[in-house]
Every structure is written in C-alpha cells, then in structure tokens.
XYZ file of C-alpha atoms in Angstrom:
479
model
C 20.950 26.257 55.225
C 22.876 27.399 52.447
C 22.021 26.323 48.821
C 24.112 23.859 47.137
C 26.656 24.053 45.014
C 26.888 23.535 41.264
C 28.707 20.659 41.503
C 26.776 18.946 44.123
C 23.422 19.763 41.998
C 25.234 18.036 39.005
C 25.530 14.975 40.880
C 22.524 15.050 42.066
C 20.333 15.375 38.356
C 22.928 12.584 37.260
C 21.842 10.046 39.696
C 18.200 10.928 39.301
C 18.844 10.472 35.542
C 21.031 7.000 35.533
C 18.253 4.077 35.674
C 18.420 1.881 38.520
C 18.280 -1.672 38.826
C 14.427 -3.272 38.646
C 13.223 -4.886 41.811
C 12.740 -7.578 40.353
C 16.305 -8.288 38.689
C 19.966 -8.954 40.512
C 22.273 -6.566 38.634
C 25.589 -6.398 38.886
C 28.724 -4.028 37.073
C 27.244 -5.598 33.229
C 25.178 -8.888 34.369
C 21.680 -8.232 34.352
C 19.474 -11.032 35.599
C 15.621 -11.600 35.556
C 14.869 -15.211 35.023
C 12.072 -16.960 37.075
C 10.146 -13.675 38.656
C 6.805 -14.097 36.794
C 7.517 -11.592 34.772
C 4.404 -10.931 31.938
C 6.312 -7.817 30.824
C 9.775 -6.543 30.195
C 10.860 -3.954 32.961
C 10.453 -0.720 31.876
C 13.820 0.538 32.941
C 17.268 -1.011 32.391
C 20.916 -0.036 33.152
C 22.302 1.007 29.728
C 25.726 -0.951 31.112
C 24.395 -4.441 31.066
C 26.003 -6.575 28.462
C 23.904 -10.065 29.500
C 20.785 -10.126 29.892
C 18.465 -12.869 31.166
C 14.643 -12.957 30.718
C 14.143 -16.552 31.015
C 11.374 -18.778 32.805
C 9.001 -15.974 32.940
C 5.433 -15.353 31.316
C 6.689 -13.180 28.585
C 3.710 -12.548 25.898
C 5.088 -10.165 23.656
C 7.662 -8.160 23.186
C 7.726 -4.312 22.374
C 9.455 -2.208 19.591
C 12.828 -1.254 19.779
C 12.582 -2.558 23.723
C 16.462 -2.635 23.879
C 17.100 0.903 22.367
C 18.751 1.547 25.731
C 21.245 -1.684 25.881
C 23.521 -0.659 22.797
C 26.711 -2.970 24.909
C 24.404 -6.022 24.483
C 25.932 -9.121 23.625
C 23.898 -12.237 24.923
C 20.394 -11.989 25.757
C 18.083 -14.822 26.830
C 14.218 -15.512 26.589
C 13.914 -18.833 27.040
C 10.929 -20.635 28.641
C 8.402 -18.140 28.245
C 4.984 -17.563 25.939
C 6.187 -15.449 23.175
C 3.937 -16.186 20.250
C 5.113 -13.701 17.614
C 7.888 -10.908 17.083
C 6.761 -7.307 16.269
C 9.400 -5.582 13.791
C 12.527 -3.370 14.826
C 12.186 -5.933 18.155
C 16.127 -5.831 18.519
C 16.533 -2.800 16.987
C 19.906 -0.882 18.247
C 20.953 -4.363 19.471
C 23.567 -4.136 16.806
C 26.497 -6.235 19.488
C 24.547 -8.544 20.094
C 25.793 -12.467 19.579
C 23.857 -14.922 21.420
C 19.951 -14.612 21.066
C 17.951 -17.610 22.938
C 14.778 -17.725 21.748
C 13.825 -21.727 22.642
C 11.039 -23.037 24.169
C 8.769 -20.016 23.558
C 5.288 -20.492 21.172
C 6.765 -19.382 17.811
C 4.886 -21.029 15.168
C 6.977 -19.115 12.174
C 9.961 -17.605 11.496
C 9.642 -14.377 9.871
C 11.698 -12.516 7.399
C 11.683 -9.070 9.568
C 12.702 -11.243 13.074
C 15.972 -10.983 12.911
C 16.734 -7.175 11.182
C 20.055 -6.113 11.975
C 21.291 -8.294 14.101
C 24.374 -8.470 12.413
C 26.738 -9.787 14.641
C 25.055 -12.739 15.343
C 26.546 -15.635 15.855
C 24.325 -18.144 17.376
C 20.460 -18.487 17.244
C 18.326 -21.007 19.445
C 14.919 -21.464 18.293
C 14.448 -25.363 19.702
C 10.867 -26.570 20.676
C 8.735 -24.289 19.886
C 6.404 -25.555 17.370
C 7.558 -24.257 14.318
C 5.892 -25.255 11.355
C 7.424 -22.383 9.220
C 11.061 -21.278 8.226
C 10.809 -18.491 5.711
C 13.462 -18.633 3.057
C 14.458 -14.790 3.888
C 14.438 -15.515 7.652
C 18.225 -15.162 7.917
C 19.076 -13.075 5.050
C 21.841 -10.296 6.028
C 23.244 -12.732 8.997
C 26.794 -13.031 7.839
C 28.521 -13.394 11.225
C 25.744 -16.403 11.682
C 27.585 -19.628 12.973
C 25.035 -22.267 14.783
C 21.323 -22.294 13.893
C 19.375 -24.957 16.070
C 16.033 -25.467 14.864
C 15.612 -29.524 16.316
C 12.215 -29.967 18.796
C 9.892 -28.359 16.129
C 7.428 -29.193 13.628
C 8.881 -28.886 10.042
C 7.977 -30.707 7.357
C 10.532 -28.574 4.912
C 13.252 -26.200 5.504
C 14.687 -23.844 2.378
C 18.065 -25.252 2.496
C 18.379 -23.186 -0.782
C 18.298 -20.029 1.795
C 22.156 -21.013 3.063
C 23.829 -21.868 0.016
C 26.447 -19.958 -1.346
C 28.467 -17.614 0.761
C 26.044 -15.889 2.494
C 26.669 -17.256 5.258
C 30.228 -17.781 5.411
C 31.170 -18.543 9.239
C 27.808 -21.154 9.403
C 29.253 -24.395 10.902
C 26.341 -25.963 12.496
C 22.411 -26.292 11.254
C 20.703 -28.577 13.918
C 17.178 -29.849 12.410
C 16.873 -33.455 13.858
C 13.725 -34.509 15.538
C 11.447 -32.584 13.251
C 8.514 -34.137 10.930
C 10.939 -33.998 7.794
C 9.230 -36.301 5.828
C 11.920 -35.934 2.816
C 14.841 -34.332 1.990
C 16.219 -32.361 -0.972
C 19.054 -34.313 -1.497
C 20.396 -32.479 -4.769
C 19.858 -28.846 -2.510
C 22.016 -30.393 0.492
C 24.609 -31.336 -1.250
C 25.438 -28.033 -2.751
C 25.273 -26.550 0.529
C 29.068 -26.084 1.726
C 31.406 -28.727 2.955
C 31.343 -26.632 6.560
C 27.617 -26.765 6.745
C 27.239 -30.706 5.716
C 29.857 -31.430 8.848
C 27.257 -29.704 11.443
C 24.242 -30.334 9.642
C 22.232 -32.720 11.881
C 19.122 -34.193 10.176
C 18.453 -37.286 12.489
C 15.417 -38.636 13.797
C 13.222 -37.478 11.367
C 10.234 -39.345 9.795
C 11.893 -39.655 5.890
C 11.235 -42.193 3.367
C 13.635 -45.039 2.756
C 15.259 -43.623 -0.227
C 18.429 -44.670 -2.069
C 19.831 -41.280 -3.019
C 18.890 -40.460 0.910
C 21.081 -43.500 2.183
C 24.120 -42.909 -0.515
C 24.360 -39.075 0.895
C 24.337 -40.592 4.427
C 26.710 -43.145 3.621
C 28.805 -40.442 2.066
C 29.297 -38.278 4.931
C 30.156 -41.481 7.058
C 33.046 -42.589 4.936
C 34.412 -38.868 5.354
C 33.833 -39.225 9.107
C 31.562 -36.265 8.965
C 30.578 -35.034 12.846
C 26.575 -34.992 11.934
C 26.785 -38.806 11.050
C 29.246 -39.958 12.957
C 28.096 -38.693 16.466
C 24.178 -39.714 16.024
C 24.596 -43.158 14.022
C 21.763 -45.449 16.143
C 19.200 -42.196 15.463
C 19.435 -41.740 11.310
C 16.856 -43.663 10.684
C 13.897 -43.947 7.464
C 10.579 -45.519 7.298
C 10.078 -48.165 5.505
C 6.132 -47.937 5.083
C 3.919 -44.928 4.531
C 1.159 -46.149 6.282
C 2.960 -45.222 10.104
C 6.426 -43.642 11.352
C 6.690 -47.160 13.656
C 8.758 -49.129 10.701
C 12.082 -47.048 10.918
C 15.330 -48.833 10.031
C 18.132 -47.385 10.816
C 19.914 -47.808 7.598
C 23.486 -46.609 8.627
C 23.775 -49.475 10.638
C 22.806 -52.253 8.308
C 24.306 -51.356 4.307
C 23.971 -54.631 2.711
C 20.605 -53.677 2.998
C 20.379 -50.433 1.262
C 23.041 -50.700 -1.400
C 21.342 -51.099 -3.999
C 18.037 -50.152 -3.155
C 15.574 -47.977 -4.885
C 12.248 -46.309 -3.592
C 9.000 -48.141 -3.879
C 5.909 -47.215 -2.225
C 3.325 -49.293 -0.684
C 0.018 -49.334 -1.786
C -2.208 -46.944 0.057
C -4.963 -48.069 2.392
C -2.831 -51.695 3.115
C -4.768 -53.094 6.102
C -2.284 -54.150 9.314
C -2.141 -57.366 10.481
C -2.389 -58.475 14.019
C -1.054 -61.443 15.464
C -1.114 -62.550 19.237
C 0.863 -65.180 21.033
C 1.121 -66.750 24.526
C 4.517 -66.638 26.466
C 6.423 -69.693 25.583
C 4.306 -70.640 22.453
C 5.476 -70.735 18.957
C 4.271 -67.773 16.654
C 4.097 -67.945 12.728
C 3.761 -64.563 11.183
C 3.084 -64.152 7.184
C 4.579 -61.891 4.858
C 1.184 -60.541 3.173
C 2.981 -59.182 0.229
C 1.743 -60.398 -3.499
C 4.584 -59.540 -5.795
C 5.263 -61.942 -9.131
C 8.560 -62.605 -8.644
C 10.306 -62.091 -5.073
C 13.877 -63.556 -4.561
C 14.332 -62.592 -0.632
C 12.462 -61.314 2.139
C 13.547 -59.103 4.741
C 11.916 -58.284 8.255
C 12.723 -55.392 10.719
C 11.781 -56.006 14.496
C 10.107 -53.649 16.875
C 14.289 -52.593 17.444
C 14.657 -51.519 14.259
C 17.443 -54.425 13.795
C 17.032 -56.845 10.221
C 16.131 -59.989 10.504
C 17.375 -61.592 7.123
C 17.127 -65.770 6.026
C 17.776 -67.984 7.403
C 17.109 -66.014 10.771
C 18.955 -65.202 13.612
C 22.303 -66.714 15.185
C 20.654 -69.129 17.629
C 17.447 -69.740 15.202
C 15.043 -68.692 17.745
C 13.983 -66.520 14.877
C 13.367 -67.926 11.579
C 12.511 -66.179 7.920
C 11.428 -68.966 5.016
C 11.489 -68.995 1.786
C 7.975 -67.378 1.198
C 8.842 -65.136 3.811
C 7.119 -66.329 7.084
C 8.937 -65.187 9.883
C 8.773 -67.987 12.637
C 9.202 -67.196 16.043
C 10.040 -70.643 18.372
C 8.885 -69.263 21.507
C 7.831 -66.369 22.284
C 9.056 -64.191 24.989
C 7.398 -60.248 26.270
C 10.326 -58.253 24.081
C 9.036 -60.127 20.584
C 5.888 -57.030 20.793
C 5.769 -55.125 18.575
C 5.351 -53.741 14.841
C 7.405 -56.381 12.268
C 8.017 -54.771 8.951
C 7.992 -57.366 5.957
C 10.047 -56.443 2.926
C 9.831 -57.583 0.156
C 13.108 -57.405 -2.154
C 14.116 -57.988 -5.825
C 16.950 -59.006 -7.565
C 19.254 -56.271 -6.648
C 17.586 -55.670 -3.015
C 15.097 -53.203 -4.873
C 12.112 -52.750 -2.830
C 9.358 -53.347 -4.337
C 6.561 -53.928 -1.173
C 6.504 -54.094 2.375
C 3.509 -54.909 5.061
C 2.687 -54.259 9.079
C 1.937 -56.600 11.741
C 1.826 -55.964 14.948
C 2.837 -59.053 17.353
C 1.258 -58.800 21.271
C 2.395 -61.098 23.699
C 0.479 -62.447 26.371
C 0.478 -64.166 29.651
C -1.618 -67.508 29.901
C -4.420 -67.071 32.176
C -5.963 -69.169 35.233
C -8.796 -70.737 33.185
C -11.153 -73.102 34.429
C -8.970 -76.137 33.003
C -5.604 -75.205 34.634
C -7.560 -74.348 37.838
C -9.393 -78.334 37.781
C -5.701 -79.329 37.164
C -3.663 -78.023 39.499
C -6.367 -78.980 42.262
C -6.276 -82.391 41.408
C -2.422 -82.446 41.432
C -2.896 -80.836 45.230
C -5.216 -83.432 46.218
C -3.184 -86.135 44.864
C 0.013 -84.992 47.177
C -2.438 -84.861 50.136
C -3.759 -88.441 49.754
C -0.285 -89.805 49.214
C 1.467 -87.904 52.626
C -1.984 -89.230 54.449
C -0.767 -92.770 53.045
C 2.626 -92.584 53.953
C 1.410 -91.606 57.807
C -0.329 -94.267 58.044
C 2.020 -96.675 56.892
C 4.441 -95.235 59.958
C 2.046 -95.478 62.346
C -0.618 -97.903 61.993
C 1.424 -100.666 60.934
C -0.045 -103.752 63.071
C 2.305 -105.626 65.071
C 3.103 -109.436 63.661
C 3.922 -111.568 66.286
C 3.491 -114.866 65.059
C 6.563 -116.870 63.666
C 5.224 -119.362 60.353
C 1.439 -119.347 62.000
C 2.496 -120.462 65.174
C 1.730 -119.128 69.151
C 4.789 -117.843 70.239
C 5.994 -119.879 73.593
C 5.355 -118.822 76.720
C 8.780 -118.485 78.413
C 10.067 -116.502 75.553
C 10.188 -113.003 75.731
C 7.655 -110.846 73.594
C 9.305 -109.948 69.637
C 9.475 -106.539 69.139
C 7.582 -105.814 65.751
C 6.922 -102.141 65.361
C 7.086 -98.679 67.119
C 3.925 -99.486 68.116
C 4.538 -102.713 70.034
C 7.406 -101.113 72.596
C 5.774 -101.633 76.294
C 7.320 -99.900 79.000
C 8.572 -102.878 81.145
C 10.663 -103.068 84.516
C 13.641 -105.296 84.794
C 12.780 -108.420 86.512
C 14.155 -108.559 90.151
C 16.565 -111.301 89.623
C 18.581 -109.585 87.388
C 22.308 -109.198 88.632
C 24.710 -106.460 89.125
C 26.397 -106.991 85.957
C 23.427 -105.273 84.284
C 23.450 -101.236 83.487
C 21.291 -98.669 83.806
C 21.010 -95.652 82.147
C 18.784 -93.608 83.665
C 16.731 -90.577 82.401
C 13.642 -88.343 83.517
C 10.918 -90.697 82.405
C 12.501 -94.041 80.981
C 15.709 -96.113 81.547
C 17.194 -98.132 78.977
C 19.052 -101.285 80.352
C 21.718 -103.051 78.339
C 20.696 -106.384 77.277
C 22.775 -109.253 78.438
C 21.267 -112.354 76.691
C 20.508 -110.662 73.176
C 16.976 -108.962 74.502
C 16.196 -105.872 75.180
C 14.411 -104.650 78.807
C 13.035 -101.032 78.840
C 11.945 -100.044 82.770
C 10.144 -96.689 84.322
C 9.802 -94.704 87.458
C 6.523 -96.533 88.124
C 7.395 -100.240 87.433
C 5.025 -101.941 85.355
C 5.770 -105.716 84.588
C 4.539 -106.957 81.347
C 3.943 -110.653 81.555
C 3.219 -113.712 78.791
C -0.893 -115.427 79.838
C -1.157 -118.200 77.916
C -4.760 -118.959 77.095
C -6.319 -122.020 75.257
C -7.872 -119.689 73.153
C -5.718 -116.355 72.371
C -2.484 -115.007 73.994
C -2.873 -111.249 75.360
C -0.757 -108.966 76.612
C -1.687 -107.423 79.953
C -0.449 -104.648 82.409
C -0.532 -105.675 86.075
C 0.174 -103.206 88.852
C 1.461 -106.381 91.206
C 3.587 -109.116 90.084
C 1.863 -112.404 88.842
C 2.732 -115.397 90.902
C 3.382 -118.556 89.089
C-alpha cells in the first residue's frame, strides 16, 4: 500500500485535532446543548464554534477556571437549575462576547466582586432564587453594556443601590428585586438613581415598613405612569406592625390613607389577640390600643382591603367610635389577622394591634342532638295520628240516637263500612253494569248505591230486640 500523501495526512491531524461533540450534548453548526443529562461536571471538550451554550437542569457543583477559554464566539450561556454554590475567579475568563449569562436557581448565597470579571459585553444577568443574602457593592463594577439585572426570589435584606448610580451603568433599564426580605428602603439613594433605572426598578412584595417618604416615592412613580408601579399595583404592599409580615396594606391602592401619614412604631413585645366565632354569630373585636387622644380608627382585613367608619357598604361590617370593629355574622372568609390602627389628627399613625379572628362550624353537641330527636319523634307520632284517623275511623250509623229502619238500605259512613253486596234479583234491565276483574259497580237508580262480586254475597238488615248486626249469608234469607 503506498503511503499517503501530504495532503491527505493534513486532513487527517486536523480532524484528530478539531474537538468533537460530547456524548452527552446535541450539537449542531453553533448550538451546543447539554441540559438535563446529570451532568456533575462540565465536559471536558467543546467545539470552539458554539455560540449557545446550555448547561441547565444538571448537578453542576462547581465550576473550573477559565472553563470556557476554548468558546471565544460565546454569546449566551445557561446554568440554570443546578447546585453551584460559589464561583472560583477568571470563571468566564476569555468569554469576552458573551451577553446572556443565566445563573438562577443555583445555591449562590453571595455575589462576589471577582464573579463577573470581564464580562464586558453583558447585557443581561439572571441570578433569581437562589438564596442570596449578599450583593457586594463592587459586584457589577466594569459592566457598562449591563441592561437587566434580576435579583427577585432571594433573601436580601439590603441591596447597595449606591453601586448603580451615576453613569456607570448607562444602558441599565431594568433592576428586578421584588419578593426579597427588604425590610426598608433607602429612599433618598433610589431616587438619585436614574430616571431609566426607576422605570424598571421593581421593588414589590417585599416585607417594608409603612413609611410616608416610602408611599410619596411610590405614589410618585404612579402619577408618571412608571412601568415598575404601574404593572404590579395589587403587590406594593408595607406592614403595618413589626411584630409579623401578615398586616400588609397595600397602600397604592388606598391614598386617603397614607397621605399624610408618618412612621410610628409599635411597642415591642405587644401580645396578639385571639378571637373565635361560630358561623352565623355576631363577633365584636376590640381595638387594644391606649393612646390619649385618638380621632379615627382604621382596620385592615385578612385581604389587605381598609375597613374605615362607619364600616362597609352593606354594614355587615361595622368600626365605632372607640374603634370596635363589629362583625354581624360571621361567615368562613372573615379568618384571619385584623390590623387595628390607630390614627391622629392628620391620619398620623401613632399605634396599631393584631388579632387574629377563626371561624368555626357549630358542632353536634349533646343539646342539638336531644333536640333534633325530639323534633323526629314528634313528626312520627303525628303521621301515626293522621293514619289512624284514615283508617280507624268507626262507622256512625245511627241518625239523632235512633235504630235505623229495617227496610232501609244500610248508610254508608266510612271506607271502612263498604260491603261487597250483589244486586238483588228483582232488579230490572234498566240497571247497568260495569263490570271489572273482581268488583262491578252498578248505577244506582233510586239515589243508592249497590256494589256486587263474582261470588254473590247478599248483605241483609236482622232486626233484633236488642242490637242490629250486619251479617254475610252464603244463601238468601227468606222473609
């Protein structure tokens, strides 16, 4: 066989050289794809072409240094849903196209300053639920091209909003921190962020005090129709008491309210009040609040809606003057925490207390049981009564205490008194008979009425010095 050729050995090292695709990924001309394999470790190998690639829904741990040396056309690359706890530096190193980075729902407890090193075309970050308790105020320095941040489904307390002001980050249009455990927010550092970053910056459903500089930046951004406020209205909500995150009002929805309102805590260590009701009775709850001088009183249901004096539209919920909330009947969707505020002159909050309202069904106690037996027992006796009136009425034949006469035919009295009786054989052709399987009913021709059977029975009139019977006779009685 003759050796080959220079050009075929070229070909030959060049394939040999040129990675190939991992077993466990689908690749095709720059789509690389790895997601759900059970993957605990990057592949080792990886086409230098790809421009996506997608790590997601594996067991990822860690990730190595400068892993993606050998992907310098990467542009999106996603590790989603997988158990990365940390970031070791240079971990995108030579990833310098790279825009989309999907980091959520790993086990990232902080966000370091040395994460993110030279990314610098990045334009979106996703780092939702993963349990952050940490943003580090240098986390995104040097991310210029930066444009959407979303941080929401995490556990911060604080953010350094500080770390985005200016024009570092020019092209940043939306900073997504709702349903965190923001307990309060720097209102003077958000509103010197820029006008671009207040329109996306979403900072809903997060446990913060009910504060009046909070609610006039709120209502702020509503009046200028600002995306953030405007597309999550029902979910900015503040808690009205320290002592749980249950009393939210949502304070966008309600602005009477808040107008003129200014902070005031409740005093620690305030004890909350239970109160239970039965279906369909009336419930009285009491506004435990000691304050000198309190003009109004304001509750907040279990919805988070305010329930002001006099009370609701159909007064099925009442507030009085010493701020009782009275509740005419109760009904299953009245559970639940009631907030009690109480308000000065200029709706200032001064105090507010918990209770916490459970409804309940009535039970079969021994006294309902006794009652509703004896209400059965009753209806049984009076359908036994009635059956016996139908039935076992006797049969009064007597006319003003007299013997009826003899030649008369017998009165019927009752149901009970109808004798089966054949038609006596003098009767003429003129009379009719209608004739059925057991009994025959004859049309009366002097005003009395003859019933007859297959078997004829003649009922006959004995008078007797003593009583008058009536007999059945299987042969007709003779005068």
């Amino acid at each position: 066989m003759p050796p080959p050729g220079p050009l075929l050995l070229l070909l030959q090292l060049c394939a040999a050289a040129a990675p190939r695709c991992p077993r466990a990924c689908i690749c095709t001309s720059d789509l690389l794809s790895c997601a759900q394999r059970g993957l605990q470790q990057v592949p080792a190998a990886l086409p230098p072409t790809a421009t996506a690639l997608d790590l997601s829904h594996n067991a990822l741990v860690q990730l190595h240094r400068r892993w993606l040396a050998a992907l310098p056309r990467l542009q999106a690359l996603r590790l989603s849903h997988n158990l990365i706890a940390a970031l070791p530096p240079q971990a995108f190193h030579n990833a310098t196209a790279l825009t989309h980075l999907d980091l959520s729902s790993n086990c990232l407890r902080a966000v370091e300053p040395h994460y993110f090193e030279g990314l610098l075309r990045l334009e979106e970050l996703l780092l939702y639920n993963n349990g952050l308790l940490r943003v580090d105020e240098r986390a995104f320095v040097g991310l210029r091209s930066l444009r959407k941040v979303y941080l929401s489904w995490n556990n911060l307390t604080r953010f350094p909003f500080r770390a985005v002001q200016g024009l570092t980050h020019p092209h940043l249009s939306t900073l997504d921190l709702s349903t965190n455990h923001l307990s309060s927010i720097p209102v003077e550092e958000v509103a010197a962020l820029p006008a671009s970053i207040r329109n996306g910056l979403y900072l809903h459903n997060n446990p913060v005090r009910c504060d009046c500089s909070l609610y006039q930046m709120f209502w702020q951004w509503q009046e200028r129709q600002l995306s953030s406020v405007q597309d999550f209205l029902e979910e900015h909500t503040c808690v009205a008491s320290d002592t749980r995150a249950r009393s939210l009002v949502r304070f966008l929805q309600y602005k009477k309210i808040f107008e003129n309102c200014s902070q005031s805590r409740a005093p620690p260590g305030t004890p909350e009040t239970h109160a239970t009701a039965l279906v369909g009775d009336p419930l009285l709850i009491n506004c435990n609040v000691s304050t000198p001088a309190t003009p109004a009183y304001l509750w907040v249901s279990p919805r988070h809606e305010p329930i002001m004096p006099p009370g609701n539209s159909n007064r099925t919920v009442e507030v009085y003057r010493n701020g009782s909330l009275k509740i005419s009947a109760a009904e299953p969707w009245h559970a639940g925490v009631y907030v009690c505020m109480a308000l000065g002159k200029h709706h200032q909050l001064h105090k507010t207390h918990e209770v916490n309202v459970t409804i309940r069904y009535p039970t079969l106690d021994g006294e309902s049981f006794s009652t509703g037996l004896t209400t059965l027992l009753g209806c049984v006796v009076s359908l036994v009564l009635v059956l016996m009136y139908l039935y076992l009425t006797p049969c009064h034949c007597f006319q003003g205490g007299k013997r009826a006469a003899a030649p008369s035919p017998p009165q019927e009295c009752s149901a009970q008194s109808s004798i089966l009786s054949t038609p006596p054989a003098t009767d003429g052709p003129s009379r009719k008979i209608s004739s059925s399987r057991h009994v025959a009913f004859l049309e009366p021709t002097s005003g009395t009425i003859g019933l007859a059977a297959k078997n004829p029975k003649l009922l006959q009139i004995k008078s007797d010095s003593d009583s008058v019977s009536s007999v059945f006779s299987d042969t007709p009685v003779r005068p």
